[in-house]
Amino acid sequence: MRVVIAGCGRIGSALAARLAREGNDVRVIDQDPARRRRLPPDFPGRFHPGNGFSRRVLDEAGTARSDALVAVTSHDNRNLVIARTAKETYRVPIVLAGVHDPRHVSLYEEFGIPVVCDVAWSVHRLHRMLLHRDLEPEVTFGDGETLLFRSVLPHYLTGRRLRDLEVDGEIRVVEVTRQGRSLLPSRTTAAASGDVVTFAVAATSLRRVRAFLDRELGT
């Protein structure tokens, strides 16, 4: 992915470093050039000094060709303007924002911009929302270590025991919605076409879940 991150503070720099390590094309914007030092010395992405409000700076960062933009400056109002500009002017497919004051969350919701409030798990959650957005959880527990999410099972799993999808201590099938009716699966319940399954998953196992949900028959 190409990701533009507006704000190179604690959250922005940590998220940028993590995404870059995973091979993504990361562009970071911050009005303070000195914040470039927050990024690793071998950071392979680009740093653009300037105000995230600026169309010139957003253009230089390649916002129009980006897959995602994350606004995590130290000011909620600034984040909202940057996020709205990315969403409405540049038509960036994924726009996320950090919010410091929970009272501002409703402002973002009015414009359909997903937000993260708690600094303690912002990097982890933003990372998950970017790379596992199809697995966005229904409920999270603790500081996000365990989550509950629902997914339509791919056709190649039809006929397989749902029990076979579980991994001890990592993945558990807790509910199935079949033809509009909910059921708790037994040890022998087999997957049927169109099943929507609720999983309880350790956050560290999301990639593993995605691997078998995305897998094509015969691969």
CSV table of C-alpha atoms in Angstrom, one decimal:
chain,number,residue,atom,x,y,z
A,1,MET,CA,0.0,0.0,0.0
A,2,ARG,CA,0.9,3.7,-0.3
A,3,VAL,CA,0.1,5.3,3.0
A,4,VAL,CA,0.3,9.0,3.8
A,5,ILE,CA,0.6,9.8,7.5
A,6,ALA,CA,0.0,13.4,8.7
A,7,GLY,CA,1.7,13.8,12.0
A,8,CYS,CA,5.1,12.4,13.1
A,9,GLY,CA,4.5,12.3,16.8
A,10,ARG,CA,4.5,9.1,18.9
A,11,ILE,CA,1.7,7.5,17.0
A,12,GLY,CA,2.5,8.6,13.5
A,13,SER,CA,6.2,7.8,13.7
A,14,ALA,CA,5.6,4.3,15.2
A,15,LEU,CA,2.9,3.5,12.7
A,16,ALA,CA,5.1,4.7,9.8
A,17,ALA,CA,8.0,2.6,11.0
A,18,ARG,CA,5.9,-0.5,11.3
A,19,LEU,CA,4.2,-0.1,7.9
A,20,ALA,CA,7.6,0.6,6.2
A,21,ARG,CA,9.1,-2.6,7.8
A,22,GLU,CA,6.3,-4.6,6.2
A,23,GLY,CA,7.2,-3.3,2.8
A,24,ASN,CA,4.6,-0.5,2.4
A,25,ASP,CA,5.3,2.8,0.6
A,26,VAL,CA,5.0,5.3,3.5
A,27,ARG,CA,5.0,9.1,3.2
A,28,VAL,CA,5.1,11.2,6.4
A,29,ILE,CA,4.0,14.8,6.8
A,30,ASP,CA,4.9,17.1,9.7
A,31,GLN,CA,5.2,20.8,10.0
A,32,ASP,CA,8.2,20.5,12.3
A,33,PRO,CA,11.2,19.2,10.2
A,34,ALA,CA,13.0,18.1,13.5
A,35,ARG,CA,10.4,15.4,13.9
A,36,ARG,CA,12.1,13.5,11.1
A,37,ARG,CA,14.4,12.3,13.9
A,38,ARG,CA,11.5,10.3,15.4
A,39,LEU,CA,11.7,7.9,12.4
A,40,PRO,CA,14.3,5.1,12.2
A,41,PRO,CA,17.6,6.1,10.6
A,42,ASP,CA,17.1,3.5,7.9
A,43,PHE,CA,13.4,4.6,7.3
A,44,PRO,CA,12.8,3.8,3.6
A,45,GLY,CA,9.8,6.1,3.2
A,46,ARG,CA,9.7,9.9,2.6
A,47,PHE,CA,9.4,12.7,5.0
A,48,HIS,CA,7.6,15.9,3.8
A,49,PRO,CA,8.0,19.0,6.1
A,50,GLY,CA,5.0,21.2,6.0
A,51,ASN,CA,1.4,21.7,7.1
A,52,GLY,CA,-1.0,18.9,6.4
A,53,PHE,CA,-3.6,21.5,5.5
A,54,SER,CA,-1.5,22.5,2.5
A,55,ARG,CA,-2.6,21.2,-0.9
A,56,ARG,CA,1.0,21.6,-2.1
A,57,VAL,CA,2.3,19.4,0.7
A,58,LEU,CA,-0.4,16.8,0.2
A,59,ASP,CA,0.3,16.8,-3.5
A,60,GLU,CA,4.1,16.4,-2.9
A,61,ALA,CA,3.3,13.4,-0.6
A,62,GLY,CA,1.3,11.7,-3.4
A,63,THR,CA,-2.0,11.9,-1.6
A,64,ALA,CA,-4.0,11.6,-4.9
A,65,ARG,CA,-2.3,8.3,-5.7
A,66,SER,CA,-2.4,6.9,-2.1
A,67,ASP,CA,-4.3,3.9,-0.9
A,68,ALA,CA,-4.8,5.4,2.6
A,69,LEU,CA,-4.3,8.5,4.7
A,70,VAL,CA,-4.0,8.6,8.5
A,71,ALA,CA,-4.3,12.0,10.3
A,72,VAL,CA,-2.6,11.8,13.7
A,73,THR,CA,-1.3,15.3,14.4
A,74,SER,CA,-1.6,16.8,17.9
A,75,HIS,CA,-4.7,18.8,17.1
A,76,ASP,CA,-8.1,17.3,16.6
A,77,ASN,CA,-9.4,20.1,14.4
A,78,ARG,CA,-6.4,19.8,12.2
A,79,ASN,CA,-6.9,16.1,11.9
A,80,LEU,CA,-10.5,16.6,10.9
A,81,VAL,CA,-9.6,19.0,8.1
A,82,ILE,CA,-6.8,16.8,6.8
A,83,ALA,CA,-9.0,13.7,6.9
A,84,ARG,CA,-11.9,15.5,5.2
A,85,THR,CA,-9.6,16.9,2.5
A,86,ALA,CA,-8.2,13.4,1.8
A,87,LYS,CA,-11.7,11.8,1.7
A,88,GLU,CA,-13.6,14.5,-0.2
A,89,THR,CA,-11.0,16.2,-2.4
A,90,TYR,CA,-8.5,13.5,-3.1
A,91,ARG,CA,-10.9,10.5,-2.8
A,92,VAL,CA,-8.5,8.5,-0.8
A,93,PRO,CA,-10.0,5.0,-0.3
A,94,ILE,CA,-9.1,4.6,3.3
A,95,VAL,CA,-9.1,7.6,5.7
A,96,LEU,CA,-8.5,7.2,9.4
A,97,ALA,CA,-7.8,9.7,12.2
A,98,GLY,CA,-6.7,10.0,15.8
A,99,VAL,CA,-8.7,12.0,18.3
A,100,HIS,CA,-7.4,13.3,21.6
A,101,ASP,CA,-10.7,14.5,23.0
A,102,PRO,CA,-13.5,11.9,22.9
A,103,ARG,CA,-16.0,14.8,22.7
A,104,HIS,CA,-14.9,15.3,19.2
A,105,VAL,CA,-15.6,11.8,18.0
A,106,SER,CA,-19.2,12.7,16.8
A,107,LEU,CA,-17.7,15.4,14.5
A,108,TYR,CA,-15.7,12.7,12.6
A,109,GLU,CA,-18.6,10.3,12.6
A,110,GLU,CA,-20.8,12.9,10.8
A,111,PHE,CA,-18.3,12.7,7.9
A,112,GLY,CA,-17.9,8.9,7.9
A,113,ILE,CA,-14.3,9.0,9.2
A,114,PRO,CA,-13.3,6.1,11.5
A,115,VAL,CA,-11.4,7.3,14.5
A,116,VAL,CA,-9.1,6.0,17.3
A,117,CYS,CA,-9.1,7.7,20.7
A,118,ASP,CA,-7.0,5.7,23.1
A,119,VAL,CA,-3.2,6.4,22.7
A,120,ALA,CA,-2.3,3.2,24.4
A,121,TRP,CA,-3.5,1.1,21.5
A,122,SER,CA,-3.8,3.6,18.6
A,123,VAL,CA,-0.9,2.2,16.6
A,124,HIS,CA,-2.1,-1.4,16.9
A,125,ARG,CA,-5.7,-0.5,16.0
A,126,LEU,CA,-4.8,1.8,13.1
A,127,HIS,CA,-2.4,-0.8,11.7
A,128,ARG,CA,-5.2,-3.4,11.9
A,129,MET,CA,-7.8,-1.1,10.3
A,130,LEU,CA,-5.4,-0.4,7.4
A,131,LEU,CA,-4.3,-3.9,6.6
A,132,HIS,CA,-7.2,-6.0,8.0
A,133,ARG,CA,-10.1,-3.6,7.3
A,134,ASP,CA,-12.3,-6.5,6.1
A,135,LEU,CA,-11.8,-8.1,9.5
A,136,GLU,CA,-12.8,-5.0,11.5
A,137,PRO,CA,-14.0,-6.3,14.9
A,138,GLU,CA,-17.5,-6.1,16.3
A,139,VAL,CA,-16.1,-6.0,19.9
A,140,THR,CA,-12.6,-5.7,21.4
A,141,PHE,CA,-11.5,-6.8,24.8
A,142,GLY,CA,-8.8,-5.4,27.2
A,143,ASP,CA,-6.5,-3.2,25.2
A,144,GLY,CA,-7.4,-4.9,21.9
A,145,GLU,CA,-5.5,-8.2,22.5
A,146,THR,CA,-8.7,-10.2,21.8
A,147,LEU,CA,-11.5,-9.4,19.4
A,148,LEU,CA,-14.7,-10.7,18.0
A,149,PHE,CA,-15.5,-10.4,14.3
A,150,ARG,CA,-17.8,-11.8,11.8
A,151,SER,CA,-17.1,-13.0,8.2
A,152,VAL,CA,-18.8,-14.8,5.4
A,153,LEU,CA,-17.0,-18.1,4.9
A,154,PRO,CA,-15.5,-18.7,1.4
A,155,HIS,CA,-17.1,-21.4,-0.7
A,156,TYR,CA,-14.1,-23.7,-0.5
A,157,LEU,CA,-14.8,-24.2,3.2
A,158,THR,CA,-18.3,-25.5,2.6
A,159,GLY,CA,-18.7,-29.0,4.2
A,160,ARG,CA,-15.7,-28.6,6.5
A,161,ARG,CA,-16.2,-28.9,10.2
A,162,LEU,CA,-16.2,-25.5,11.8
A,163,ARG,CA,-14.2,-27.0,14.6
A,164,ASP,CA,-11.3,-27.5,12.0
A,165,LEU,CA,-11.0,-23.7,11.7
A,166,GLU,CA,-10.1,-23.3,15.3
A,167,VAL,CA,-6.5,-23.0,16.7
A,168,ASP,CA,-6.1,-23.5,20.4
A,169,GLY,CA,-5.4,-20.3,22.2
A,170,GLU,CA,-5.7,-18.2,19.0
A,171,ILE,CA,-8.9,-18.7,17.1
A,172,ARG,CA,-12.4,-19.9,18.2
A,173,VAL,CA,-15.7,-20.2,16.4
A,174,VAL,CA,-18.4,-19.0,18.7
A,175,GLU,CA,-21.5,-18.5,16.6
A,176,VAL,CA,-22.9,-19.1,13.1
A,177,THR,CA,-25.7,-17.3,11.3
A,178,ARG,CA,-27.2,-19.5,8.7
A,179,GLN,CA,-30.1,-18.4,6.5
A,180,GLY,CA,-31.0,-15.6,8.9
A,181,ARG,CA,-30.9,-17.8,12.0
A,182,SER,CA,-28.2,-17.9,14.6
A,183,LEU,CA,-26.8,-21.2,16.1
A,184,LEU,CA,-24.1,-22.3,18.4
A,185,PRO,CA,-22.0,-24.8,16.6
A,186,SER,CA,-21.3,-28.3,18.0
A,187,ARG,CA,-18.1,-30.3,17.5
A,188,THR,CA,-19.6,-31.8,14.4
A,189,THR,CA,-21.3,-28.8,12.8
A,190,ALA,CA,-20.2,-28.4,9.1
A,191,ALA,CA,-20.0,-25.2,7.2
A,192,ALA,CA,-22.8,-24.4,4.8
A,193,SER,CA,-22.8,-22.1,1.8
A,194,GLY,CA,-23.5,-18.5,2.9
A,195,ASP,CA,-22.6,-19.1,6.6
A,196,VAL,CA,-21.6,-15.9,8.5
A,197,VAL,CA,-19.3,-17.0,11.3
A,198,THR,CA,-18.4,-15.1,14.4
A,199,PHE,CA,-14.8,-15.7,15.5
A,200,ALA,CA,-13.0,-14.9,18.8
A,201,VAL,CA,-9.4,-14.2,17.8
A,202,ALA,CA,-6.2,-13.1,19.4
A,203,ALA,CA,-5.2,-9.9,17.7
A,204,THR,CA,-1.8,-11.4,16.8
A,205,SER,CA,-3.5,-14.1,14.8
A,206,LEU,CA,-5.5,-11.9,12.4
A,207,ARG,CA,-3.0,-12.6,9.6
A,208,ARG,CA,-3.5,-16.3,10.1
A,209,VAL,CA,-7.3,-16.0,9.9
A,210,ARG,CA,-7.1,-13.8,6.8
A,211,ALA,CA,-4.9,-16.4,5.1
A,212,PHE,CA,-7.6,-19.1,5.2
A,213,LEU,CA,-10.5,-16.8,4.6
A,214,ASP,CA,-8.8,-15.3,1.5
A,215,ARG,CA,-7.5,-18.7,0.2
A,216,GLU,CA,-8.8,-19.9,-3.1
A,217,LEU,CA,-9.8,-23.5,-3.7
A,218,GLY,CA,-6.9,-25.7,-4.7
A,219,THR,CA,-4.2,-23.2,-3.6
